[in-house]
């Protein structure tokens, strides 16, 4: 089933066009990887999906992005509600300078998701368990989140993202600052999370895209060059540019 | 390989090297098959012995290709066309190695045969082996040219080889029936005929692999077959 449908999406930074007529369907409960060289527009596209480009003054987005058939670029769209439904994890782990517990409880608190301390405790525990971090931090819940290791911090950020039960999780190079073991833990987590969430991941690691995703889109110079099953893209892509990129023949 | 070169030159070199070894291995097989047929039809023991000796070279190519493929997978993680190049090289090397073995077996039997074989039997052997030699050459050309259509032609010509094999088998059986003294030679000749046919089968396997290499998909459909063989064997 299609969760997100992008239609004729153009993005401009001032006069400079960053994305050209992007059309892309994203399947529900699947991992979609967006790959392409630096500056190709893959992160810009990712940021269109939860209107993160709104915070950049000179940025304008045209076209339709339908999530559950609702155009999120429509004026009636409540951006706060949208970002509750569409969580995001960034390249560098960015926990709040607060305790592990508060990092998780922040979102559910502002969205009024818990009626009692006990309910909040449950949300924190479930989120940390789903992010495969509970065992490592259950005795350190009231210590600063910034005191955790890099890999743990990133899982904390994932736990924070899933605490508000988003339907979609956007990940912008979530493993680029992590060692291989922490990377493997996040990849295992992505596999688990896709049962309940739709995941879109931007990555520079071709091997990671191949390992974690079911669908892959290849961006180049603001154009979506090819999109299809990961299996097909990495074994037998249709487009020469895609093949040149994934086999290391670019530029 | 018609693509743009890799950014990492040493990777490019490794893939080229693998490709070159398959080509060398293929020509060594072509050479051995040609000599094995020449040895048996002209009754030349010296040539037969060369074929037996040369098999070691072909075996070494297989080991070399295998090592290169393992290194490429472990160290370069090839993708798309590079992955297909790598996997195809591994599979081709194993079929080519079998072709070398079968040519060697033909030559070993050649050394055990009596001097005089009936002309029509030699003719029948020549016909089927010429056809297999042509098939092997076309297959190696298809690899060089990365041509799926040439690979399909080879695949389709397997049928003709089956038919020529049957005709040759009939000649051998006739020879066996003529005289009890022909029993030893006739038995060797049955195996020789079967070996030639199996070389054709391995060549067809290679053609299928080349098709996959070029197209990224498998050749669909039943492999064309000739009339049912008189002496049944694996297929």
Short mmCIF file of C-alpha atoms in Angstrom, two decimals:
data_model
loop_
_atom_site.label_atom_id
_atom_site.label_comp_id
_atom_site.label_asym_id
_atom_site.label_seq_id
_atom_site.Cartn_x
_atom_site.Cartn_y
_atom_site.Cartn_z
CA UNK A 1 0.00 0.00 0.00
CA UNK A 2 1.21 3.49 -0.80
CA UNK A 3 1.76 5.63 2.30
CA UNK A 4 3.29 8.70 0.72
CA UNK A 5 2.76 9.96 -2.79
CA UNK A 6 4.94 12.81 -4.08
CA UNK A 7 3.64 14.44 -7.26
CA UNK A 8 5.46 17.04 -9.37
CA UNK A 9 7.52 18.32 -6.46
CA UNK A 10 9.79 21.28 -7.26
CA UNK A 11 11.93 22.89 -4.59
CA UNK A 12 13.75 26.21 -4.86
CA UNK A 13 16.32 27.80 -2.61
CA UNK A 14 15.81 31.40 -3.67
CA UNK A 15 16.19 31.31 -7.45
CA UNK A 16 18.14 28.10 -7.46
CA UNK A 17 16.08 25.02 -8.18
CA UNK A 18 17.06 22.07 -5.97
CA UNK A 19 14.45 19.49 -7.01
CA UNK A 20 12.82 19.02 -10.39
CA UNK A 21 9.40 17.46 -10.80
CA UNK A 22 9.86 14.63 -8.33
CA UNK A 23 7.25 11.88 -8.45
CA UNK A 24 7.72 9.08 -5.96
CA UNK A 25 5.46 6.57 -4.24
CA UNK A 26 6.55 5.31 -0.84
CA UNK A 27 5.15 2.02 0.37
CA UNK A 28 3.76 1.54 3.83
CA UNK A 29 5.75 -0.53 6.34
CA UNK A 30 8.72 -0.69 4.04
CA UNK A 31 12.11 0.93 4.15
CA UNK A 32 12.83 3.26 1.24
CA UNK A 33 16.43 4.36 0.78
CA UNK A 34 17.32 7.59 -1.00
CA UNK A 35 20.80 7.58 -2.48
CA UNK A 36 22.84 9.93 -4.63
CA UNK A 37 25.94 12.12 -4.53
CA UNK A 38 26.18 15.12 -2.21
CA UNK A 39 23.95 17.98 -3.30
CA UNK A 40 21.66 15.75 -5.38
CA UNK A 41 18.57 16.78 -3.42
CA UNK A 42 17.88 13.62 -1.44
CA UNK A 43 17.93 15.36 1.97
CA UNK A 44 15.91 18.26 0.56
CA UNK A 45 13.30 15.76 -0.57
CA UNK A 46 13.32 14.04 2.82
CA UNK A 47 12.75 17.40 4.51
CA UNK A 48 9.74 18.03 2.24
CA UNK A 49 7.99 15.08 3.85
CA UNK A 50 7.55 16.76 7.25
CA UNK A 51 7.71 20.36 6.02
CA UNK A 52 11.12 20.89 7.60
CA UNK A 53 11.97 23.16 4.66
CA UNK A 54 9.47 25.67 6.12
CA UNK A 55 12.15 26.78 8.57
CA UNK A 56 14.40 27.91 5.70
CA UNK A 57 13.19 31.37 4.64
CA UNK A 58 14.34 31.26 1.04
CA UNK A 59 13.06 27.74 0.45
CA UNK A 60 9.85 27.21 -1.47
CA UNK A 61 8.17 23.90 -2.23
CA UNK A 62 5.74 23.34 -5.10
CA UNK A 63 3.72 20.29 -5.99
CA UNK A 64 1.80 17.78 -3.93
CA UNK A 65 2.91 15.48 -1.17
CA UNK A 66 0.09 13.18 -0.16
CA UNK A 67 0.37 11.34 3.11
CA UNK A 68 -2.63 9.07 3.68
CA UNK A 69 -4.10 10.91 0.65
CA UNK A 70 -3.86 14.29 2.43
CA UNK A 71 -1.76 17.00 0.79
CA UNK A 72 0.62 18.19 3.50
CA UNK A 73 1.48 21.29 1.47
CA UNK A 74 -2.15 22.39 1.80
CA UNK A 75 -2.76 25.52 3.89
CA UNK A 76 -5.08 23.57 6.19
CA UNK A 77 -2.25 21.26 7.25
CA UNK A 78 -1.36 21.51 10.96
CA UNK A 79 2.42 21.27 10.91
CA UNK A 80 2.70 20.34 14.59
CA UNK A 81 0.31 17.41 14.10
CA UNK A 82 2.16 16.52 10.90
CA UNK A 83 5.49 16.29 12.72
CA UNK A 84 3.87 14.14 15.38
CA UNK A 85 2.98 11.70 12.62
CA UNK A 86 6.29 12.02 10.80
CA UNK A 87 9.29 11.59 13.10
CA UNK A 88 12.84 12.40 12.15
CA UNK A 89 16.32 11.19 13.10
CA UNK A 90 19.35 13.18 12.05
CA UNK A 91 22.93 12.48 11.02
CA UNK A 92 24.46 13.49 14.34
CA UNK A 93 22.80 12.21 17.48
CA UNK A 94 21.14 15.30 19.01
CA UNK A 95 19.64 14.36 22.38
CA UNK A 96 18.24 17.23 24.46
CA UNK A 97 20.56 18.35 27.27
CA UNK A 98 18.22 16.60 29.67
CA UNK A 99 17.95 13.19 31.28
CA UNK A 100 17.38 10.01 29.30
CA UNK A 101 13.83 9.92 30.69
CA UNK A 102 13.06 13.53 29.78
CA UNK A 103 14.38 13.03 26.27
CA UNK A 104 11.66 10.46 25.72
CA UNK A 105 8.87 12.07 27.76
CA UNK A 106 9.19 15.49 26.07
CA UNK A 107 7.19 14.64 22.94
CA UNK A 108 4.39 12.68 24.65
CA UNK A 109 4.09 15.54 27.17
CA UNK A 110 3.62 18.30 24.61
CA UNK A 111 1.21 16.14 22.63
CA UNK A 112 -0.67 15.29 25.86
CA UNK A 113 -0.33 11.57 25.37
CA UNK A 114 -0.06 10.50 29.01
CA UNK A 115 -2.59 11.11 31.76
CA UNK A 116 -0.46 9.94 34.70
CA UNK A 117 3.13 9.39 35.76
CA UNK A 118 2.55 5.65 35.38
CA UNK A 119 1.39 6.04 31.77
CA UNK A 120 4.43 8.17 30.99
CA UNK A 121 6.73 5.57 32.59
CA UNK A 122 5.19 2.99 30.27
CA UNK A 123 5.70 5.14 27.17
CA UNK A 124 9.35 5.73 28.14
CA UNK A 125 9.98 2.05 28.77
CA UNK A 126 8.22 0.86 25.58
CA UNK A 127 10.00 3.45 23.43
CA UNK A 128 13.40 2.54 24.85
CA UNK A 129 12.65 -1.16 24.42
CA UNK A 130 11.60 -0.66 20.81
CA UNK A 131 14.81 1.28 20.24
CA UNK A 132 16.75 -1.65 21.76
CA UNK A 133 18.21 0.64 24.42
CA UNK A 134 16.20 -0.26 27.53
CA UNK A 135 18.59 -2.89 28.91
CA UNK A 136 21.53 -0.50 28.64
CA UNK A 137 19.88 2.54 30.26
CA UNK A 138 17.18 1.25 32.61
CA UNK A 139 19.40 2.08 35.61
CA UNK A 140 20.49 5.44 34.19
CA UNK A 141 17.13 6.96 33.28
CA UNK A 142 17.80 10.11 35.27
CA UNK A 143 21.32 10.69 34.03
CA UNK A 144 21.96 13.11 31.13
CA UNK A 145 21.24 11.67 27.67
CA UNK A 146 24.38 13.37 26.42
CA UNK A 147 26.45 11.09 28.67
CA UNK A 148 25.63 8.02 26.57
CA UNK A 149 27.91 6.68 23.82
CA UNK A 150 27.36 7.88 20.24
CA UNK A 151 25.48 4.75 19.23
CA UNK A 152 23.35 4.85 22.38
CA UNK A 153 22.60 8.54 21.81
CA UNK A 154 21.38 7.77 18.30
CA UNK A 155 19.13 5.00 19.62
CA UNK A 156 17.91 7.46 22.24
CA UNK A 157 16.98 9.83 19.42
CA UNK A 158 15.16 6.99 17.66
CA UNK A 159 13.36 6.18 20.95
CA UNK A 160 12.45 9.87 21.24
CA UNK A 161 11.12 9.84 17.67
CA UNK A 162 8.98 6.73 18.19
CA UNK A 163 7.65 7.84 21.61
CA UNK A 164 4.88 9.83 19.90
CA UNK A 165 4.01 6.80 17.75
CA UNK A 166 4.68 8.36 14.37
CA UNK A 167 3.47 6.62 11.23
CA UNK A 168 6.56 7.56 9.30
CA UNK A 169 10.19 7.91 10.42
CA UNK A 170 12.60 9.96 8.32
CA UNK A 171 16.27 9.18 8.82
CA UNK A 172 18.95 11.45 7.43
CA UNK A 173 22.22 9.46 7.41
CA UNK A 174 21.53 8.06 10.87
CA UNK A 175 24.69 5.94 11.00
CA UNK A 176 27.32 8.17 9.46
CA UNK A 177 28.75 9.12 12.87
CA UNK A 178 28.63 5.59 14.28
CA UNK A 179 31.02 2.65 14.44
CA UNK A 180 30.17 -0.63 12.65
CA UNK A 181 28.69 -2.28 15.74
CA UNK A 182 26.43 0.67 16.55
CA UNK A 183 25.55 0.81 12.83
CA UNK A 184 24.54 -2.85 12.85
CA UNK A 185 22.37 -2.23 15.92
CA UNK A 186 20.58 0.65 14.18
CA UNK A 187 20.14 -1.42 11.02
CA UNK A 188 18.66 -4.27 13.05
CA UNK A 189 16.39 -1.70 14.68
CA UNK A 190 15.26 -0.33 11.31
CA UNK A 191 14.26 -3.87 10.35
CA UNK A 192 12.16 -4.16 13.50
CA UNK A 193 10.65 -0.67 13.27
CA UNK A 194 9.34 -1.14 9.75
CA UNK A 195 6.70 -3.52 11.13
CA UNK A 196 4.96 -0.55 12.69
CA UNK A 197 6.36 2.44 10.81
CA UNK A 198 7.13 3.47 7.27
CA UNK A 199 10.80 4.39 7.05
CA UNK A 200 12.65 6.62 4.62
CA UNK A 201 16.39 6.73 4.99
CA UNK A 202 18.94 8.92 3.28
CA UNK A 203 22.33 7.25 3.19
CA UNK A 204 25.68 7.65 1.52
CA UNK A 205 26.51 4.03 2.16
CA UNK A 206 25.41 1.98 -0.81
CA UNK A 207 25.93 -1.18 1.18
CA UNK A 208 23.65 0.16 3.90
CA UNK A 209 20.93 1.06 1.39
CA UNK A 210 21.20 -2.46 -0.03
CA UNK A 211 21.09 -4.05 3.43
CA UNK A 212 18.20 -2.17 5.03
CA UNK A 213 15.81 -1.09 2.30
CA UNK A 214 13.21 -2.77 0.12
CA UNK A 215 12.95 0.17 -2.29
CA UNK A 216 15.59 2.61 -3.45
CA UNK A 217 15.45 5.95 -5.21
CA UNK A 218 18.51 7.41 -6.91
CA UNK A 219 18.76 11.21 -7.08
CA UNK A 220 21.16 13.17 -9.26
CA UNK A 221 21.36 16.95 -9.71
CA UNK A 222 17.86 17.42 -8.34
CA UNK A 223 16.23 14.75 -10.49
CA UNK A 224 14.92 11.39 -9.40
CA UNK A 225 16.76 9.26 -11.93
CA UNK A 226 15.45 5.85 -11.01
CA UNK A 227 13.24 4.32 -8.37
CA UNK A 228 12.47 0.66 -7.84
CA UNK A 229 13.01 -2.40 -5.72
CA UNK A 230 16.39 -2.37 -4.01
CA UNK A 231 17.03 -5.80 -5.42
CA UNK A 232 16.64 -4.54 -8.98
CA UNK A 233 18.55 -1.27 -8.43
CA UNK A 234 21.62 -3.05 -7.08
CA UNK A 235 21.62 -6.06 -9.39
CA UNK A 236 20.37 -4.68 -12.66
CA UNK A 237 19.40 -0.99 -12.71
CA UNK A 238 17.68 0.34 -15.84
CA UNK A 239 19.50 3.66 -15.98
CA UNK A 240 23.19 4.02 -16.87
CA UNK A 241 23.60 6.88 -14.39
CA UNK A 242 22.28 4.70 -11.58
CA UNK A 243 24.66 1.92 -12.57
CA UNK A 244 27.62 4.30 -12.83
CA UNK A 245 26.86 5.69 -9.38
CA UNK A 246 26.37 2.44 -7.50
CA UNK A 247 29.36 0.77 -9.13
CA UNK A 248 31.68 3.68 -8.37
CA UNK A 249 32.09 5.00 -11.91
CA UNK A 250 30.94 8.55 -11.27
CA UNK A 251 32.82 11.71 -12.17
CA UNK B 1 33.28 -3.90 -20.73
CA UNK B 2 31.78 -0.82 -22.31
CA UNK B 3 31.06 1.22 -19.16
CA UNK B 4 32.91 4.31 -17.98
CA UNK B 5 35.97 3.43 -15.89
CA UNK B 6 35.76 3.16 -12.09
CA UNK B 7 36.92 6.08 -9.99
CA UNK B 8 39.15 3.64 -8.09
CA UNK B 9 41.68 2.52 -10.70
CA UNK B 10 42.88 -0.58 -8.84
CA UNK B 11 39.28 -1.90 -8.77
CA UNK B 12 39.03 -1.31 -12.51
CA UNK B 13 42.30 -3.24 -12.97
CA UNK B 14 41.08 -6.16 -10.87
CA UNK B 15 37.90 -6.52 -12.92
CA UNK B 16 39.84 -6.27 -16.18
CA UNK B 17 42.25 -8.88 -14.93
CA UNK B 18 39.42 -11.26 -14.05
CA UNK B 19 37.93 -10.74 -17.49
CA UNK B 20 41.31 -11.39 -19.13
CA UNK B 21 41.77 -14.63 -17.20
CA UNK B 22 38.38 -15.94 -18.32
CA UNK B 23 39.30 -15.14 -21.91
CA UNK B 24 42.65 -16.88 -21.55
CA UNK B 25 41.01 -19.86 -19.87
CA UNK B 26 38.42 -20.02 -22.65
CA UNK B 27 41.05 -20.01 -25.38
CA UNK B 28 43.01 -22.72 -23.53
CA UNK B 29 39.83 -24.84 -23.57
CA UNK B 30 39.23 -24.10 -27.24
CA UNK B 31 42.81 -25.13 -27.96
CA UNK B 32 42.55 -28.36 -25.95
CA UNK B 33 39.26 -29.35 -27.54
CA UNK B 34 40.65 -28.71 -31.03
CA UNK B 35 43.76 -30.74 -30.29
CA UNK B 36 41.81 -33.58 -28.64
CA UNK B 37 39.66 -33.93 -31.75
CA UNK B 38 42.67 -33.67 -34.04
CA UNK B 39 44.48 -36.33 -31.99
CA UNK B 40 41.63 -38.84 -32.12
CA UNK B 41 40.74 -38.36 -35.79
CA UNK B 42 44.32 -38.35 -37.05
CA UNK B 43 45.49 -40.91 -34.47
CA UNK B 44 48.28 -38.69 -33.14
CA UNK B 45 49.48 -39.71 -29.65
CA UNK B 46 51.85 -36.74 -29.27
CA UNK B 47 49.01 -34.27 -29.60
CA UNK B 48 46.86 -36.35 -27.23
CA UNK B 49 49.62 -36.18 -24.63
CA UNK B 50 49.84 -32.40 -24.99
CA UNK B 51 46.12 -32.14 -24.24
CA UNK B 52 46.54 -34.30 -21.12
CA UNK B 53 49.44 -32.13 -19.93
CA UNK B 54 47.67 -28.85 -20.69
CA UNK B 55 44.71 -29.67 -18.48
CA UNK B 56 46.74 -28.62 -15.48
CA UNK B 57 46.97 -25.09 -16.88
CA UNK B 58 43.20 -24.94 -17.23
CA UNK B 59 42.76 -26.20 -13.65
CA UNK B 60 45.10 -23.48 -12.43
CA UNK B 61 43.04 -20.84 -14.20
CA UNK B 62 39.98 -22.06 -12.33
CA UNK B 63 41.75 -21.69 -8.97
CA UNK B 64 43.03 -18.25 -9.96
CA UNK B 65 39.60 -17.04 -11.05
CA UNK B 66 38.05 -18.38 -7.85
CA UNK B 67 40.61 -16.51 -5.73
CA UNK B 68 40.05 -13.29 -7.68
CA UNK B 69 36.28 -13.57 -7.31
CA UNK B 70 36.51 -14.18 -3.56
CA UNK B 71 38.83 -11.18 -3.22
CA UNK B 72 36.52 -8.95 -5.24
CA UNK B 73 33.49 -9.93 -3.18
CA UNK B 74 35.33 -9.56 0.12
CA UNK B 75 37.18 -6.35 -0.63
CA UNK B 76 35.17 -4.48 -3.28
CA UNK B 77 31.56 -5.57 -2.74
CA UNK B 78 30.74 -5.33 -6.45
CA UNK B 79 27.26 -4.11 -7.43
CA UNK B 80 25.07 -4.28 -10.55
CA UNK B 81 27.10 -5.05 -13.72
CA UNK B 82 30.26 -5.56 -11.65
CA UNK B 83 28.46 -8.10 -9.48
CA UNK B 84 27.20 -9.92 -12.55
CA UNK B 85 30.71 -9.88 -14.08
CA UNK B 86 32.12 -11.37 -10.90
CA UNK B 87 29.51 -14.06 -10.38
CA UNK B 88 29.47 -15.00 -14.07
CA UNK B 89 33.26 -15.36 -14.10
CA UNK B 90 33.06 -17.82 -11.21
CA UNK B 91 30.37 -19.92 -12.87
CA UNK B 92 32.03 -19.80 -16.29
CA UNK B 93 35.35 -20.93 -14.86
CA UNK B 94 33.74 -24.01 -13.40
CA UNK B 95 32.12 -25.00 -16.72
CA UNK B 96 35.32 -24.26 -18.64
CA UNK B 97 37.28 -26.42 -16.21
CA UNK B 98 34.91 -29.33 -16.95
CA UNK B 99 35.42 -28.77 -20.67
CA UNK B 100 39.16 -29.10 -20.07
CA UNK B 101 38.63 -32.33 -18.13
CA UNK B 102 36.47 -33.83 -20.85
CA UNK B 103 39.02 -32.94 -23.55
CA UNK B 104 41.67 -34.61 -21.42
CA UNK B 105 39.50 -37.72 -21.04
CA UNK B 106 39.03 -37.90 -24.82
CA UNK B 107 42.82 -37.77 -25.21
CA UNK B 108 43.42 -40.48 -22.60
CA UNK B 109 41.05 -42.76 -24.51
CA UNK B 110 42.76 -41.79 -27.78
CA UNK B 111 46.01 -43.28 -26.45
CA UNK B 112 44.21 -46.60 -25.83
CA UNK B 113 42.56 -46.89 -29.25
CA UNK B 114 43.77 -49.09 -32.09
CA UNK B 115 45.24 -47.50 -35.19
CA UNK B 116 42.46 -48.09 -37.68
CA UNK B 117 38.97 -46.79 -37.24
CA UNK B 118 36.33 -47.00 -39.98
CA UNK B 119 36.17 -43.83 -42.10
CA UNK B 120 32.43 -43.24 -41.64
CA UNK B 121 32.90 -43.35 -37.86
CA UNK B 122 35.74 -40.82 -38.01
CA UNK B 123 33.53 -38.65 -40.25
CA UNK B 124 30.65 -38.81 -37.77
CA UNK B 125 33.00 -37.87 -34.92
CA UNK B 126 34.35 -34.98 -36.97
CA UNK B 127 30.87 -33.69 -37.71
CA UNK B 128 29.72 -33.52 -34.12
CA UNK B 129 33.02 -32.19 -32.82
CA UNK B 130 33.25 -29.49 -35.51
CA UNK B 131 29.82 -28.35 -34.42
CA UNK B 132 30.83 -28.27 -30.73
CA UNK B 133 34.06 -26.43 -31.53
CA UNK B 134 32.09 -23.81 -33.45
CA UNK B 135 29.69 -23.53 -30.53
CA UNK B 136 32.53 -22.98 -28.05
CA UNK B 137 34.11 -20.36 -30.28
CA UNK B 138 30.83 -18.48 -30.68
CA UNK B 139 30.30 -18.60 -26.93
CA UNK B 140 33.69 -17.07 -26.21
CA UNK B 141 33.01 -14.45 -28.89
CA UNK B 142 29.67 -13.69 -27.21
CA UNK B 143 31.57 -13.17 -23.94
CA UNK B 144 34.10 -10.87 -25.60
CA UNK B 145 31.37 -8.86 -27.31
CA UNK B 146 29.00 -9.01 -24.34
CA UNK B 147 26.38 -10.10 -26.85
CA UNK B 148 23.15 -11.62 -25.55
CA UNK B 149 21.92 -12.42 -29.07
CA UNK B 150 25.07 -14.41 -29.87
CA UNK B 151 24.60 -16.29 -26.59
CA UNK B 152 21.01 -17.12 -27.56
CA UNK B 153 22.21 -18.46 -30.94
CA UNK B 154 24.57 -20.83 -29.13
CA UNK B 155 21.83 -21.88 -26.76
CA UNK B 156 19.58 -22.74 -29.68
CA UNK B 157 22.28 -24.65 -31.55
CA UNK B 158 22.54 -27.24 -28.76
CA UNK B 159 19.70 -29.11 -30.45
CA UNK B 160 21.78 -29.74 -33.56
CA UNK B 161 24.61 -31.12 -31.44
CA UNK B 162 22.24 -33.59 -29.80
CA UNK B 163 21.21 -34.85 -33.23
CA UNK B 164 24.80 -35.17 -34.49
CA UNK B 165 25.70 -37.00 -31.27
CA UNK B 166 22.96 -39.53 -31.93
CA UNK B 167 24.19 -40.12 -35.48
CA UNK B 168 27.69 -40.66 -34.14
CA UNK B 169 26.41 -43.03 -31.46
CA UNK B 170 24.68 -45.06 -34.21
CA UNK B 171 27.98 -45.36 -36.07
CA UNK B 172 29.75 -46.53 -32.90
CA UNK B 173 27.03 -49.10 -32.23
CA UNK B 174 27.29 -50.36 -35.81
CA UNK B 175 31.07 -50.71 -35.28
CA UNK B 176 30.50 -52.58 -32.01
CA UNK B 177 28.13 -55.02 -33.68
CA UNK B 178 30.52 -55.76 -36.55
CA UNK B 179 33.05 -57.72 -34.55
CA UNK B 180 33.55 -58.77 -30.95
CA UNK B 181 37.15 -57.53 -31.17
CA UNK B 182 35.77 -53.99 -31.50
CA UNK B 183 34.38 -54.12 -27.96
CA UNK B 184 37.24 -52.23 -26.23
CA UNK B 185 37.58 -49.50 -28.86
CA UNK B 186 33.84 -49.20 -29.30
CA UNK B 187 33.33 -48.64 -25.59
CA UNK B 188 35.96 -45.89 -25.59
CA UNK B 189 34.32 -44.32 -28.60
CA UNK B 190 30.93 -44.28 -26.88
CA UNK B 191 32.50 -42.34 -24.04
CA UNK B 192 34.34 -40.04 -26.44
CA UNK B 193 31.07 -39.24 -28.22
CA UNK B 194 29.30 -38.64 -24.96
CA UNK B 195 32.16 -36.42 -23.77
CA UNK B 196 31.90 -34.27 -26.88
CA UNK B 197 28.19 -33.88 -26.31
CA UNK B 198 28.78 -32.92 -22.69
CA UNK B 199 31.29 -30.28 -23.78
CA UNK B 200 28.41 -28.91 -25.84
CA UNK B 201 26.22 -28.89 -22.72
CA UNK B 202 28.83 -27.02 -20.68
CA UNK B 203 29.20 -24.54 -23.53
CA UNK B 204 25.45 -24.00 -23.50
CA UNK B 205 25.66 -23.38 -19.72
CA UNK B 206 28.28 -20.73 -20.37
CA UNK B 207 26.03 -19.16 -23.02
CA UNK B 208 23.23 -18.95 -20.45
CA UNK B 209 25.60 -17.26 -18.01
CA UNK B 210 26.64 -14.72 -20.65
CA UNK B 211 23.00 -13.93 -21.30
CA UNK B 212 22.54 -13.25 -17.58
CA UNK B 213 25.70 -11.16 -17.49
CA UNK B 214 24.47 -8.91 -20.30
CA UNK B 215 20.74 -8.77 -19.58
CA UNK B 216 20.62 -9.20 -15.80
CA UNK B 217 17.89 -11.79 -16.22
CA UNK B 218 17.79 -15.50 -16.86
CA UNK B 219 17.23 -17.06 -20.26
CA UNK B 220 13.66 -18.24 -20.03
CA UNK B 221 12.22 -21.42 -21.43
CA UNK B 222 13.24 -24.99 -21.99
CA UNK B 223 16.66 -25.55 -23.49
CA UNK B 224 16.12 -26.79 -27.08
CA UNK B 225 16.77 -30.54 -27.27
CA UNK B 226 17.33 -32.86 -30.20
CA UNK B 227 15.89 -36.32 -30.62
CA UNK B 228 16.16 -38.50 -27.53
CA UNK B 229 19.62 -40.03 -27.28
CA UNK B 230 20.01 -43.74 -27.94
CA UNK B 231 22.37 -44.14 -25.02
CA UNK B 232 20.79 -42.20 -22.21
CA UNK B 233 22.98 -40.06 -20.05
CA UNK B 234 22.73 -37.12 -17.70
CA UNK B 235 21.42 -33.95 -19.20
#
